[in-house]
Amino acid sequence: MKQVVFVCLGNICRSPMAEFVMKDLAKGYDIRVESRATSNWEHGNPIHPGTQRIFKRHAIAFDRQKRSQQISLKDLEVFDLIIGMDDENVVDLQRLSQGKYDDKIVIFRKDGVPDPWFTGDFEETYDLIKTGCEKWLAQLLS
Ligand code: 4NP
């Protein structure tokens, strides 16, 4: 089983969006998909209403009980692929990794995924996440 974790700053907008889009695409494959935050700012909080609206609009199943959780060193050890949603997430992950798990840490896409917490544009973020997840899934299956 391959284990993948998407990581953003708050774990309420982008990384849970990637988690449930990927779970939808990867249905039937032996892949574990999770998401985490680099910060503890939103710890325990539910998925942002804007991201929940995206799931409903695009008929993507999601867990209403999902709560923001900060990534741990143990997570870096357990997951095979650790995908930061932007450059800052990758830098924060590398800081936590201290060189130990750097080979597993990658960026979701070269230019990063814009944060709808700031842009307000959840559809733009969804389009990039959908395209990106299709590519990551193809890579995981190859
Ligand atoms: P996310 O968006 O990293 O995509 O979940 C954010 C959520 C919360 C905050 C910033 C970004 N915040 O400042 O609390």
Short mmCIF file of C-alpha atoms and ligand atoms in Angstrom, two decimals:
data_model
loop_
_atom_site.label_atom_id
_atom_site.label_comp_id
_atom_site.label_asym_id
_atom_site.label_seq_id
_atom_site.Cartn_x
_atom_site.Cartn_y
_atom_site.Cartn_z
CA MET A 1 0.00 0.00 0.00
CA LYS A 2 1.26 3.46 -0.96
CA GLN A 3 0.66 6.20 1.61
CA VAL A 4 0.30 9.83 0.50
CA VAL A 5 -0.25 12.98 2.54
CA PHE A 6 -1.12 16.44 1.21
CA VAL A 7 0.09 19.31 3.37
CA CYS A 8 -0.87 23.00 3.48
CA LEU A 9 -0.71 25.78 6.06
CA GLY A 10 -4.08 25.33 7.78
CA ASN A 11 -5.39 21.92 6.63
CA ILE A 12 -8.85 23.40 6.10
CA CYS A 13 -8.78 24.64 2.45
CA ARG A 14 -6.25 23.18 -0.01
CA SER A 15 -4.90 19.94 1.48
CA PRO A 16 -8.31 18.52 2.46
CA MET A 17 -9.50 19.45 -1.04
CA ALA A 18 -6.59 17.44 -2.48
CA GLU A 19 -7.24 14.60 -0.01
CA PHE A 20 -10.85 14.01 -1.02
CA VAL A 21 -10.32 14.70 -4.75
CA MET A 22 -7.52 12.11 -4.68
CA LYS A 23 -9.61 9.63 -2.65
CA ASP A 24 -12.32 10.01 -5.31
CA LEU A 25 -9.86 9.43 -8.19
CA ALA A 26 -8.01 6.61 -6.40
CA LYS A 27 -11.15 4.63 -5.53
CA GLY A 28 -10.40 0.91 -5.79
CA TYR A 29 -6.61 1.32 -5.63
CA ASP A 30 -4.50 0.35 -2.62
CA ILE A 31 -3.51 3.91 -1.74
CA ARG A 32 -3.95 5.63 1.64
CA VAL A 33 -4.59 9.37 1.31
CA GLU A 34 -4.55 11.85 4.19
CA SER A 35 -3.94 15.58 4.72
CA ARG A 36 -2.20 17.66 7.36
CA ALA A 37 -1.25 21.25 8.28
CA THR A 38 2.23 22.69 8.75
CA SER A 39 0.79 24.99 11.46
CA ASN A 40 -1.43 24.36 14.47
CA TRP A 41 -3.50 27.49 13.72
CA GLU A 42 -6.65 25.67 12.71
CA HIS A 43 -6.10 22.59 14.90
CA GLY A 44 -9.39 20.74 15.47
CA ASN A 45 -11.35 22.87 13.03
CA PRO A 46 -13.52 21.43 10.23
CA ILE A 47 -12.97 21.76 6.49
CA HIS A 48 -13.57 25.35 5.29
CA PRO A 49 -17.15 25.93 4.01
CA GLY A 50 -15.73 27.03 0.63
CA THR A 51 -13.97 23.68 0.19
CA GLN A 52 -17.10 21.83 1.38
CA ARG A 53 -19.11 23.69 -1.29
CA ILE A 54 -16.62 22.53 -3.94
CA PHE A 55 -17.13 18.90 -2.85
CA LYS A 56 -20.90 19.27 -3.10
CA ARG A 57 -20.78 21.07 -6.46
CA HIS A 58 -18.51 18.41 -7.98
CA ALA A 59 -20.16 15.44 -6.24
CA ILE A 60 -17.02 14.45 -4.33
CA ALA A 61 -17.57 12.41 -1.18
CA PHE A 62 -15.87 13.78 1.93
CA ASP A 63 -15.69 13.15 5.67
CA ARG A 64 -17.66 15.77 7.59
CA GLN A 65 -15.76 14.69 10.71
CA LYS A 66 -12.37 15.60 9.20
CA ARG A 67 -10.55 18.05 11.51
CA SER A 68 -7.35 20.02 10.99
CA GLN A 69 -4.28 18.20 12.27
CA GLN A 70 -0.67 19.38 12.31
CA ILE A 71 1.89 17.12 10.64
CA SER A 72 4.28 15.27 12.95
CA LEU A 73 7.73 13.72 12.58
CA LYS A 74 6.01 10.32 12.84
CA ASP A 75 3.90 11.26 9.78
CA LEU A 76 7.08 12.07 7.83
CA GLU A 77 8.35 8.60 8.70
CA VAL A 78 5.10 6.78 7.85
CA PHE A 79 4.05 8.40 4.55
CA ASP A 80 5.81 7.43 1.30
CA LEU A 81 5.00 10.69 -0.46
CA ILE A 82 4.59 14.05 1.30
CA ILE A 83 3.14 16.69 -1.00
CA GLY A 84 3.27 20.37 0.00
CA MET A 85 0.72 22.59 -1.70
CA ASP A 86 3.12 25.57 -2.07
CA ASP A 87 6.79 26.54 -1.68
CA GLU A 88 6.34 27.71 1.90
CA ASN A 89 4.75 24.38 2.88
CA VAL A 90 7.75 22.54 1.37
CA VAL A 91 10.23 24.75 3.26
CA ASP A 92 8.34 24.12 6.53
CA LEU A 93 8.27 20.36 5.85
CA GLN A 94 12.00 20.34 5.13
CA ARG A 95 12.61 22.21 8.39
CA LEU A 96 10.68 19.53 10.29
CA SER A 97 12.44 16.75 8.37
CA GLN A 98 15.96 18.01 9.20
CA GLY A 99 17.29 16.22 6.12
CA LYS A 100 15.96 12.82 7.18
CA TYR A 101 12.90 12.53 4.90
CA ASP A 102 13.71 15.15 2.24
CA ASP A 103 13.55 12.58 -0.59
CA LYS A 104 9.81 12.08 0.13
CA ILE A 105 8.93 15.79 0.23
CA VAL A 106 7.72 17.32 -3.05
CA ILE A 107 5.68 20.28 -4.25
CA PHE A 108 2.18 19.63 -5.65
CA ARG A 109 2.93 21.67 -8.79
CA LYS A 110 5.85 23.85 -9.78
CA ASP A 111 4.09 27.17 -9.18
CA GLY A 112 2.19 26.01 -6.10
CA VAL A 113 -1.56 26.05 -5.51
CA PRO A 114 -3.07 29.47 -4.70
CA ASP A 115 -4.60 29.62 -1.22
CA PRO A 116 -8.34 30.37 -1.40
CA TRP A 117 -8.12 31.53 2.23
CA PHE A 118 -6.52 34.62 0.65
CA THR A 119 -7.83 34.59 -2.96
CA GLY A 120 -11.43 33.58 -2.20
CA ASP A 121 -11.37 31.60 -5.47
CA PHE A 122 -12.06 27.99 -4.51
CA GLU A 123 -12.93 27.00 -8.12
CA GLU A 124 -9.51 28.08 -9.43
CA THR A 125 -7.88 26.04 -6.67
CA TYR A 126 -10.13 23.07 -7.43
CA ASP A 127 -9.21 23.08 -11.15
CA LEU A 128 -5.49 23.01 -10.31
CA ILE A 129 -5.97 20.34 -7.65
CA LYS A 130 -8.04 18.11 -9.95
CA THR A 131 -5.45 18.26 -12.75
CA GLY A 132 -2.59 17.78 -10.30
CA CYS A 133 -4.17 14.81 -8.53
CA GLU A 134 -4.71 13.06 -11.88
CA LYS A 135 -0.99 13.42 -12.56
CA TRP A 136 0.04 12.26 -9.09
CA LEU A 137 -2.25 9.25 -9.30
CA ALA A 138 -0.80 8.27 -12.68
CA GLN A 139 2.69 8.57 -11.18
CA LEU A 140 1.76 6.49 -8.12
CA LEU A 141 0.35 3.76 -10.35
CA SER A 142 3.30 3.69 -12.77
P1 4NP B 1 -5.01 26.30 3.81
O1 4NP B 1 -5.57 27.80 3.99
O2 4NP B 1 -3.56 26.34 4.20
O3 4NP B 1 -5.21 26.00 2.36
O4 4NP B 1 -5.85 25.43 4.73
C1 4NP B 1 -5.42 28.54 5.18
C2 4NP B 1 -6.24 28.29 6.26
C3 4NP B 1 -6.11 29.06 7.41
C4 4NP B 1 -5.15 30.05 7.46
C5 4NP B 1 -4.34 30.31 6.38
C6 4NP B 1 -4.47 29.54 5.24
N1 4NP B 1 -5.03 30.85 8.63
O5 4NP B 1 -4.31 31.88 8.57
O6 4NP B 1 -5.61 30.52 9.68
#
